[in-house]
Short mmCIF file of C-alpha atoms in Angstrom, two decimals:
data_model
loop_
_atom_site.label_atom_id
_atom_site.label_comp_id
_atom_site.label_asym_id
_atom_site.label_seq_id
_atom_site.Cartn_x
_atom_site.Cartn_y
_atom_site.Cartn_z
CA MET A 4 -42.01 -32.56 46.41
CA TRP A 5 -40.15 -30.07 44.22
CA PHE A 6 -37.18 -32.42 44.08
CA ASP A 7 -39.34 -35.26 42.72
CA ASN A 8 -40.81 -32.91 40.13
CA VAL A 9 -37.32 -31.96 38.95
CA VAL A 10 -36.38 -35.63 38.60
CA GLN A 11 -39.54 -36.39 36.64
CA TYR A 12 -38.90 -33.45 34.33
CA PHE A 13 -35.37 -34.57 33.59
CA PHE A 14 -36.54 -38.08 32.78
CA PHE A 15 -39.30 -36.84 30.52
CA PHE A 16 -36.79 -34.63 28.72
CA TYR A 17 -34.31 -37.52 28.46
CA ARG A 18 -36.83 -39.99 27.02
CA THR A 19 -38.32 -37.58 24.49
CA THR A 20 -35.06 -36.14 23.17
CA ASN A 21 -32.74 -37.66 20.59
CA LYS A 22 -29.73 -38.78 22.56
CA THR A 23 -27.38 -38.57 19.60
CA SER A 24 -28.19 -34.91 18.98
CA LEU A 25 -27.45 -34.14 22.63
CA SER A 26 -24.11 -35.88 22.33
CA LYS A 27 -23.20 -33.80 19.32
CA GLN A 28 -24.22 -30.62 21.08
CA PHE A 29 -22.40 -31.20 24.33
CA GLY A 30 -19.52 -33.31 23.02
CA ALA A 31 -20.18 -36.27 25.34
CA PRO A 32 -22.89 -38.88 25.92
CA PHE A 33 -25.95 -37.44 27.57
CA VAL A 34 -26.19 -38.84 31.13
CA PRO A 35 -29.61 -39.64 32.63
CA ALA A 36 -30.85 -37.19 35.23
CA CYS A 37 -30.90 -39.79 38.00
CA LYS A 38 -27.14 -40.27 37.65
CA ILE A 39 -26.50 -36.54 37.60
CA LEU A 40 -28.45 -36.18 40.83
CA GLY A 41 -26.62 -39.04 42.52
CA PHE A 42 -29.00 -42.01 42.09
CA ASN A 43 -27.74 -45.40 40.97
CA ARG A 44 -31.30 -46.44 40.17
CA CYS A 45 -34.27 -44.41 39.02
CA PRO A 46 -37.09 -43.56 41.46
CA GLN A 47 -39.77 -46.19 41.36
CA HIS A 48 -42.56 -43.77 40.47
CA THR A 49 -40.90 -43.03 37.11
CA MET A 50 -41.65 -45.40 34.26
CA VAL A 51 -38.28 -46.07 32.67
CA ASP A 52 -37.15 -49.29 31.08
CA VAL A 53 -34.00 -50.00 33.07
CA ALA A 54 -32.62 -52.57 30.63
CA LYS A 55 -33.10 -50.22 27.70
CA GLU A 56 -31.49 -47.39 29.67
CA GLU A 57 -28.37 -49.42 30.43
CA THR A 58 -28.06 -50.37 26.76
CA MET A 59 -28.17 -46.71 25.72
CA ASP A 60 -25.62 -45.80 28.36
CA ASP A 61 -23.18 -48.27 26.82
CA ILE A 62 -23.04 -46.15 23.67
CA THR A 63 -20.01 -43.91 23.59
CA TYR A 64 -19.25 -41.01 21.28
CA ARG A 65 -15.89 -39.65 20.25
CA SER A 66 -15.46 -35.89 20.28
CA ASN A 67 -11.70 -35.51 19.91
CA THR A 68 -11.66 -34.41 16.27
CA VAL A 69 -9.00 -31.77 15.65
CA LEU A 70 -9.18 -29.36 12.70
CA SER A 71 -6.29 -27.31 11.33
CA ASP A 72 -7.41 -23.86 10.22
CA VAL A 73 -4.48 -23.17 7.89
CA HIS A 74 -6.56 -23.91 4.80
CA LEU A 75 -9.22 -21.46 5.96
CA HIS A 76 -6.81 -18.56 5.49
CA ILE A 77 -6.04 -19.38 1.86
CA PRO A 78 -9.50 -19.42 0.23
CA SER A 79 -8.16 -18.99 -3.29
CA LYS A 80 -6.13 -22.20 -3.11
CA ARG A 81 -7.75 -25.42 -4.21
CA HIS A 82 -7.94 -28.52 -2.06
CA LEU A 83 -8.73 -31.64 -4.09
CA MET A 84 -9.39 -34.99 -2.47
CA VAL A 85 -7.19 -37.58 -4.12
CA ARG A 86 -7.70 -40.73 -2.07
CA LEU A 87 -8.58 -42.35 1.23
CA ASN A 88 -5.71 -43.44 3.44
CA THR A 89 -5.44 -46.83 5.10
CA VAL A 90 -7.65 -45.76 8.01
CA GLY A 91 -10.35 -44.28 5.78
CA GLN A 92 -9.49 -40.59 6.19
CA PRO A 93 -9.88 -38.33 3.11
CA VAL A 94 -6.50 -37.15 1.83
CA PHE A 95 -6.31 -33.81 0.03
CA LEU A 96 -3.66 -32.44 -2.29
CA SER A 97 -3.00 -28.72 -1.86
CA GLN A 98 -0.57 -26.30 -3.44
CA PHE A 99 1.25 -23.64 -1.45
CA GLN A 100 3.05 -20.85 -3.25
CA LEU A 101 6.53 -19.81 -2.21
CA LEU A 102 7.00 -16.03 -2.37
CA LEU A 103 10.69 -16.31 -3.12
CA ASN A 104 10.83 -13.29 -5.42
CA LYS A 105 8.43 -11.04 -3.50
CA ASN A 106 9.62 -8.83 -0.69
CA ASN A 107 6.31 -7.12 -0.11
CA TRP A 108 4.02 -9.41 1.84
CA GLU A 109 1.23 -6.84 1.84
CA SER A 110 1.03 -6.92 -1.96
CA GLU A 111 0.46 -10.67 -1.85
CA ARG A 112 -2.28 -10.21 0.72
CA GLU A 113 -3.95 -7.71 -1.59
CA ASN A 114 -3.77 -10.25 -4.40
CA GLU A 115 -5.41 -12.82 -2.12
CA LYS A 116 -8.21 -10.37 -1.36
CA GLU A 117 -8.75 -9.70 -5.06
CA LEU A 118 -8.92 -13.42 -5.82
CA THR A 119 -11.38 -13.88 -2.98
CA THR A 120 -13.48 -11.04 -4.35
CA GLU A 121 -13.58 -12.67 -7.78
CA ASN A 122 -14.56 -16.02 -6.29
CA THR A 123 -17.36 -14.69 -4.10
CA GLY A 124 -18.73 -12.20 -6.61
CA TYR A 125 -18.73 -9.21 -4.27
CA GLN A 126 -16.31 -7.20 -2.24
CA THR A 127 -16.49 -7.46 1.52
CA ARG A 128 -16.03 -4.24 3.44
CA GLY A 129 -15.70 -3.49 7.10
CA GLY A 130 -18.56 -2.20 9.18
CA LYS A 131 -16.86 1.15 9.74
CA GLU A 132 -16.59 1.79 6.01
CA LEU A 133 -20.26 1.00 5.52
CA CYS A 134 -21.21 3.28 8.39
CA ASP A 135 -19.11 6.11 6.98
CA LYS A 136 -20.99 5.90 3.71
CA GLY A 137 -24.34 5.92 5.47
CA SER A 138 -27.04 3.35 6.00
CA ASN A 139 -28.39 3.84 2.44
CA ASP A 140 -25.38 2.09 0.89
CA LEU A 141 -26.72 -1.33 -0.21
CA ASP A 142 -23.96 -2.38 -2.61
CA PHE A 143 -23.22 -5.41 -0.41
CA LEU A 144 -26.62 -6.83 -1.32
CA ASN A 145 -25.88 -6.72 -5.03
CA LYS A 146 -24.09 -9.88 -6.18
CA ASN A 147 -22.08 -8.12 -8.92
CA GLY A 148 -21.23 -5.03 -6.89
CA ARG A 149 -23.23 -2.75 -9.21
CA GLU A 150 -24.81 0.44 -7.93
CA ALA A 151 -28.01 0.11 -5.96
CA ASN A 152 -29.77 2.49 -8.31
CA ASN A 153 -30.42 -0.48 -10.59
CA PHE A 154 -33.32 -1.12 -8.24
CA LYS A 155 -36.35 1.16 -8.07
CA GLY A 156 -35.01 3.03 -5.10
CA ILE A 157 -34.34 1.92 -1.59
CA GLU A 158 -38.02 2.11 -0.76
CA ALA A 159 -38.65 -0.91 -3.00
CA LEU A 160 -36.70 -3.05 -0.51
CA LEU A 161 -38.63 -1.89 2.57
CA ASP A 162 -41.85 -3.35 3.90
CA ASP A 163 -44.78 -1.41 5.37
CA ASP A 164 -43.01 -1.05 8.71
CA GLY A 165 -39.82 0.26 7.13
CA ASP A 166 -37.84 -2.99 7.67
CA LEU A 167 -35.45 -4.26 5.03
CA GLU A 168 -37.09 -7.03 3.00
CA VAL A 169 -34.51 -9.28 1.33
CA VAL A 170 -35.61 -11.50 -1.54
CA ARG A 171 -34.25 -14.94 -0.72
CA ARG A 172 -35.49 -17.04 -3.62
CA PRO A 173 -36.77 -15.05 -6.63
CA ARG A 174 -39.87 -16.73 -7.98
CA TYR A 175 -39.50 -15.36 -11.48
CA VAL A 176 -35.96 -14.79 -12.65
CA SER A 177 -37.17 -12.90 -15.68
CA ASP A 178 -38.79 -10.26 -13.48
CA PRO A 179 -36.68 -7.07 -13.99
CA GLU A 180 -36.97 -6.20 -10.29
CA VAL A 181 -35.30 -9.40 -9.15
CA GLU A 182 -33.14 -10.27 -12.12
CA ASP A 183 -30.00 -8.99 -10.41
CA LEU A 184 -30.73 -11.10 -7.33
CA SER A 185 -30.83 -14.44 -9.15
CA ARG A 186 -28.28 -16.93 -7.91
CA ASP A 187 -25.16 -17.87 -9.80
CA LYS A 188 -24.91 -21.39 -11.09
CA VAL A 189 -22.56 -23.36 -8.84
CA CYS A 190 -20.23 -25.85 -10.52
CA PRO A 191 -18.49 -27.85 -7.76
CA ILE A 192 -15.15 -29.49 -8.31
CA ILE A 193 -15.64 -33.22 -8.67
CA LEU A 194 -13.46 -35.14 -6.26
CA MET A 195 -11.42 -37.71 -8.05
CA LYS A 196 -8.37 -39.82 -7.63
CA GLY A 197 -5.45 -38.09 -9.23
CA GLY A 198 -1.73 -37.70 -9.32
CA GLU A 199 0.67 -35.41 -11.06
CA GLY A 200 -1.90 -34.32 -13.63
CA ILE A 201 -4.14 -32.61 -11.09
CA PHE A 202 -2.06 -29.46 -10.90
CA GLU A 203 -1.10 -29.19 -14.55
CA ASP A 204 -3.19 -26.03 -14.84
CA ALA A 205 -1.34 -24.59 -11.86
CA LYS A 206 1.65 -24.01 -14.12
CA GLN A 207 -0.36 -21.35 -15.87
CA GLU A 208 -1.21 -19.58 -12.60
CA SER A 209 2.30 -19.30 -11.18
CA THR A 210 5.84 -20.48 -11.69
CA TYR A 211 6.17 -24.24 -11.28
CA ASN A 212 9.32 -23.91 -9.17
CA ASN A 213 7.45 -21.77 -6.64
CA ILE A 214 4.77 -24.35 -5.78
CA ILE A 215 4.89 -26.86 -2.92
CA LYS A 216 2.45 -29.75 -3.29
CA ILE A 217 1.36 -31.37 -0.05
CA GLU A 218 -0.91 -34.32 0.63
CA HIS A 219 -2.67 -33.84 3.95
CA THR A 220 -5.91 -34.33 5.80
CA MET A 221 -8.32 -31.59 6.89
CA ALA A 222 -9.44 -33.09 10.22
CA THR A 223 -8.22 -36.03 12.30
CA PRO A 224 -8.37 -37.46 15.80
CA LEU A 225 -5.79 -36.06 18.19
CA GLU A 226 -3.38 -38.94 17.65
CA ASP A 227 -3.21 -38.20 13.90
CA VAL A 228 -2.70 -34.43 13.95
CA GLY A 229 0.63 -34.91 12.16
CA LYS A 230 -1.32 -35.57 8.97
CA GLN A 231 -2.53 -31.96 8.90
CA VAL A 232 -0.74 -28.74 7.97
CA TRP A 233 -0.08 -26.35 10.85
CA ARG A 234 1.07 -22.73 11.09
CA GLY A 235 4.14 -23.70 13.10
CA ALA A 236 5.53 -25.57 10.07
CA PHE A 237 5.00 -22.49 7.90
CA LEU A 238 6.72 -20.26 10.45
CA LEU A 239 9.77 -22.52 10.60
CA ALA A 240 9.83 -22.74 6.79
CA ASP A 241 9.82 -18.93 6.63
CA TYR A 242 12.86 -18.76 8.90
CA ILE A 243 14.71 -21.39 6.88
CA LEU A 244 14.20 -19.46 3.65
CA PHE A 245 15.11 -16.19 5.34
CA LYS A 246 18.36 -17.68 6.72
CA ARG A 247 19.01 -20.00 3.79
CA ASP A 248 22.74 -19.26 3.67
CA MET A 249 23.09 -20.37 7.30
CA PHE A 250 21.61 -23.81 6.54
CA ARG A 251 23.34 -24.42 3.23
CA CYS A 252 24.92 -27.88 2.90
CA CYS A 253 23.97 -28.88 6.47
CA THR A 254 22.79 -32.25 7.74
CA VAL A 255 19.45 -31.73 9.48
CA LEU A 256 17.16 -33.83 11.68
CA GLU A 257 13.46 -32.99 11.98
CA LEU A 258 11.48 -34.48 14.84
CA GLY A 259 7.74 -34.93 14.29
CA GLY A 260 7.96 -34.03 10.61
CA GLY A 261 4.30 -34.77 9.88
CA THR A 262 3.45 -33.99 6.25
CA GLY A 263 7.10 -33.11 5.64
CA ILE A 264 6.62 -29.54 4.45
CA THR A 265 9.37 -28.13 6.71
CA SER A 266 11.85 -30.82 5.69
CA ILE A 267 11.07 -30.22 2.01
CA VAL A 268 11.78 -26.50 2.38
CA MET A 269 14.97 -27.27 4.30
CA ALA A 270 16.12 -29.64 1.54
CA MET A 271 16.05 -26.68 -0.86
CA VAL A 272 19.21 -25.42 0.87
CA ALA A 273 20.58 -28.25 3.05
CA LYS A 274 22.45 -31.36 1.94
CA THR A 275 20.62 -34.11 3.86
CA VAL A 276 17.41 -33.91 5.88
CA TYR A 277 16.23 -36.79 8.06
CA CYS A 278 12.46 -36.29 8.36
CA THR A 279 11.19 -38.46 11.22
CA ASP A 280 7.85 -39.36 12.75
CA VAL A 281 5.88 -42.47 13.77
CA GLY A 282 3.10 -44.41 12.04
CA GLU A 283 3.42 -46.16 8.71
CA ASP A 284 0.44 -44.34 7.22
CA LEU A 285 1.82 -40.92 8.17
CA LEU A 286 5.33 -41.75 6.99
CA SER A 287 3.94 -43.03 3.69
CA MET A 288 2.13 -39.72 3.19
CA CYS A 289 5.30 -37.83 4.04
CA GLU A 290 7.31 -39.89 1.55
CA GLN A 291 4.70 -39.17 -1.12
CA ASN A 292 5.07 -35.43 -0.45
CA VAL A 293 8.83 -35.70 -0.80
CA THR A 294 8.33 -37.33 -4.20
CA LEU A 295 5.84 -34.65 -5.27
CA ASN A 296 8.36 -31.89 -4.53
CA LYS A 297 11.53 -33.21 -6.12
CA HIS A 298 11.30 -30.28 -8.53
CA LEU A 299 12.30 -28.12 -5.55
CA THR A 300 14.90 -30.30 -3.83
CA GLU A 301 16.79 -31.97 -6.68
CA PRO A 302 18.03 -28.76 -8.38
CA ALA A 303 19.47 -27.69 -5.02
CA GLY A 304 21.10 -31.08 -4.46
CA GLY A 305 19.16 -31.71 -1.27
CA GLU A 306 17.83 -35.07 -0.14
CA VAL A 307 15.02 -35.90 2.28
CA LYS A 308 15.15 -39.31 3.98
CA VAL A 309 11.89 -40.30 5.68
CA LYS A 310 12.59 -42.38 8.78
CA GLU A 311 10.77 -43.66 11.84
CA LEU A 312 11.80 -42.19 15.18
CA ASP A 313 9.65 -42.90 18.23
CA TRP A 314 10.34 -40.54 21.13
CA LEU A 315 9.04 -43.13 23.57
CA LYS A 316 11.71 -45.66 22.57
CA ASP A 317 15.37 -45.54 23.48
CA GLU A 318 16.81 -46.93 20.27
CA PHE A 319 16.50 -46.34 16.54
CA CYS A 320 14.47 -48.83 14.57
CA THR A 321 17.05 -50.89 12.66
CA ASP A 322 14.92 -53.87 11.66
CA PRO A 323 15.53 -54.30 7.92
CA GLU A 324 12.06 -55.80 7.52
CA ALA A 325 10.35 -52.75 9.02
CA PRO A 326 9.45 -49.86 6.70
CA TYR A 327 11.30 -46.58 7.24
CA SER A 328 13.93 -48.18 9.46
CA TRP A 329 17.50 -46.91 9.85
CA SER A 330 20.66 -48.46 8.51
CA GLU A 331 23.85 -48.39 10.55
CA ALA A 332 25.41 -46.05 7.98
CA GLU A 333 22.52 -43.59 8.31
CA ILE A 334 22.75 -43.57 12.11
CA ALA A 335 26.49 -42.93 11.87
CA ASP A 336 25.92 -40.13 9.36
CA LEU A 337 23.32 -38.57 11.67
CA HIS A 338 25.68 -38.59 14.65
CA ASP A 339 28.74 -37.46 12.72
CA HIS A 340 27.34 -34.61 10.64
CA THR A 341 24.08 -33.27 12.12
CA THR A 342 24.31 -29.63 13.17
CA VAL A 343 20.63 -28.59 13.02
CA ILE A 344 17.52 -30.12 14.65
CA LEU A 345 13.97 -28.94 13.89
CA ALA A 346 10.56 -29.47 15.47
CA ALA A 347 7.43 -27.61 14.37
CA ASP A 348 4.24 -27.31 16.43
CA VAL A 349 4.58 -30.58 18.36
CA PHE A 350 3.97 -29.23 21.88
CA TYR A 351 0.33 -30.03 22.50
CA ASP A 352 0.62 -32.91 24.98
CA ASP A 353 2.67 -32.83 28.18
CA ASP A 354 3.83 -36.45 27.93
CA LEU A 355 4.97 -35.98 24.34
CA THR A 356 6.74 -32.75 25.30
CA ASP A 357 8.67 -34.61 27.98
CA ALA A 358 9.50 -37.39 25.52
CA LEU A 359 10.69 -34.87 22.92
CA PHE A 360 13.10 -33.15 25.32
CA LYS A 361 14.45 -36.53 26.43
CA THR A 362 15.02 -37.40 22.78
CA LEU A 363 16.80 -34.08 22.21
CA TYR A 364 18.99 -34.70 25.24
CA LYS A 365 19.89 -38.20 24.11
CA ILE A 366 20.60 -37.28 20.48
CA THR A 367 22.67 -34.17 21.24
CA HIS A 368 24.86 -36.20 23.60
CA ASN A 369 25.71 -38.54 20.72
CA LEU A 370 26.53 -35.83 18.19
CA LYS A 371 30.16 -35.06 17.38
CA ASN A 372 29.48 -31.37 16.70
CA SER A 373 27.66 -28.54 18.36
CA CYS A 374 24.01 -28.39 17.38
CA THR A 375 21.38 -25.67 17.04
CA ILE A 376 17.77 -26.63 17.72
CA TYR A 377 14.85 -24.62 16.31
CA LEU A 378 11.42 -25.12 17.86
CA SER A 379 8.23 -23.43 16.65
CA ILE A 380 5.16 -23.42 18.87
CA GLU A 381 1.69 -21.93 18.82
CA LYS A 382 0.14 -20.94 22.14
CA ARG A 383 -3.39 -22.30 22.15
CA LEU A 384 -5.56 -20.71 24.81
CA ASN A 385 -8.28 -22.76 26.52
CA PHE A 386 -10.68 -22.25 29.39
CA THR A 387 -10.05 -24.82 32.13
CA LEU A 388 -12.32 -25.70 35.04
CA ARG A 389 -9.29 -26.41 37.19
CA HIS A 390 -8.11 -22.80 36.92
CA MET A 391 -11.51 -21.24 36.13
CA ASP A 392 -9.61 -19.06 33.71
CA ILE A 393 -8.20 -18.97 30.20
CA THR A 394 -4.80 -20.66 30.26
CA CYS A 395 -2.33 -22.34 27.96
CA GLU A 396 -1.15 -25.35 29.92
CA ALA A 397 0.69 -27.02 27.03
CA TYR A 398 2.74 -23.86 26.45
CA ASN A 399 3.44 -23.42 30.14
CA HIS A 400 4.70 -26.99 30.36
CA PHE A 401 6.91 -26.38 27.32
CA ARG A 402 8.49 -23.32 28.96
CA ASN A 403 9.03 -25.13 32.24
CA THR A 404 10.66 -28.09 30.52
CA LEU A 405 12.83 -25.73 28.47
CA ASN A 406 14.01 -24.05 31.68
CA ASP A 407 14.77 -27.45 33.19
CA LEU A 408 16.92 -28.29 30.19
CA GLU A 409 18.90 -25.06 30.56
CA ASN A 410 19.39 -25.53 34.29
CA LEU A 411 20.41 -29.16 33.90
CA GLN A 412 23.65 -29.93 35.69
CA ASP A 413 25.49 -31.88 33.03
CA SER A 414 29.21 -32.45 32.73
CA LYS A 415 29.04 -33.06 28.98
CA MET A 416 26.58 -30.60 27.42
CA LYS A 417 25.48 -27.03 27.94
CA TYR A 418 22.10 -25.80 26.70
CA THR A 419 21.18 -22.16 26.16
CA SER A 420 17.90 -20.95 24.68
CA GLU A 421 16.47 -17.69 23.40
CA PRO A 422 13.36 -16.62 21.47
CA ILE A 423 13.73 -15.45 17.89
CA LYS A 424 11.99 -12.22 16.92
CA LEU A 425 9.44 -12.81 14.16
CA ALA A 426 10.59 -9.80 12.16
CA PHE A 427 11.77 -11.85 9.18
CA CYS A 428 10.02 -12.00 5.82
CA GLN A 429 7.05 -14.24 5.13
CA PHE A 430 7.47 -16.62 2.21
CA LEU A 431 4.24 -18.62 2.52
CA VAL A 432 0.61 -17.53 2.50
CA TYR A 433 -0.78 -18.01 6.00
CA GLU A 434 -1.79 -15.93 8.99
CA ARG A 435 1.20 -15.28 11.24
CA ILE A 436 -0.72 -14.76 14.46
CA GLU A 437 0.74 -13.32 17.65
CA GLN A 438 0.48 -16.70 19.42
CA LEU A 439 3.29 -18.11 17.24
CA GLU A 440 6.77 -18.31 18.71
CA LEU A 441 10.15 -19.53 17.47
CA TRP A 442 12.86 -20.66 19.87
CA LYS A 443 16.54 -21.41 19.36
CA ILE A 444 18.48 -23.78 21.61
CA ILE A 445 22.24 -24.14 21.30
CA ALA A 446 23.66 -27.46 22.50
CA GLU A 447 27.42 -27.22 23.06
CA PRO A 448 29.73 -29.94 24.36
CA LEU A 449 31.79 -28.91 27.38
CA MET A 450 35.54 -29.15 26.96
#
């Protein structure tokens, strides 16, 4: 009897609840209770339209949207939508400042905090600081940060029971008691299609030669994460600028270049950079970013060539009709002169990790010179039902595959790897979290 009551309750809940809202909440289509409990058909004493139920079950919902949080750590930087790409995703144009002439990263962080304070209208303080000053400190309620004595004492904000009573929407702005609590007028930035003229006013904020302009998306499905900006690219760019003399006049190959920000920074010191990825829409965005940042690469004499390189294919794309294909001269130049290979934050899928290491193995065997490979990775922790614990399976697979490469019995090449300490300077504004790692692999031909 109790079992039938449970089934009836689930069906009543299912029929009277918006199925779409449940899908959004749980990240998957809501399954009828009879299927959860093992029935293929509903009990006969329940009144459910079977045909209608099957139609609803055919609806599927996608919940694989991935969001990069890099832009969340730079609140003072503007992100303007400039267009929709070929698949209808909003494309934003952002500016990232290079701290080439600043050795003190903490001073830049203080500047970021000041800009954030100006934008929000009040200064945020930690809970400990507020506790040290006592519970009567109500400056954080005042939008301009003025002293709380502008009110008629703290008692004016308390109700009969002594609870804090916050005025949410002042009814009369002219009332002297609530004048300071009136809301600021919000003037949003109008999204518009733009080009070079969008950041003309940025020249007044900072030196033009210290700004990287990047077109990117804010959120994409998993297969399009290369269109976003990730911390691993910033970390690798930091190392390039810190060791700029080591990369000067080199020929460099980047695998999984994405928006191209790492290749653009590398082209500030290197001679030729082959920035590779897959997907015409992504490569077009990358090429646009290269064009937007010629003010950084041309004075240094560097060149970025955007090319297609699919890790799941054995050969380079040489079809002259295909966009971003390789010429025979470019392939020969890559094999004859490349001494550095880069890959930033591309280890999030085990199959792609395997394909990347196979590509590295194949390319390094065709190079005439020894090669140094730099890989940045962010360990992303997730709770898995298989382990019933918080793990980082993508990172673990990366380390295992890296060990396999080192232990590979090869008569032509020798691979040695080591982590790089992240004690070098930071040249870009982002949060260098402890989950970030940078690895160096040296590929040497055996004599």
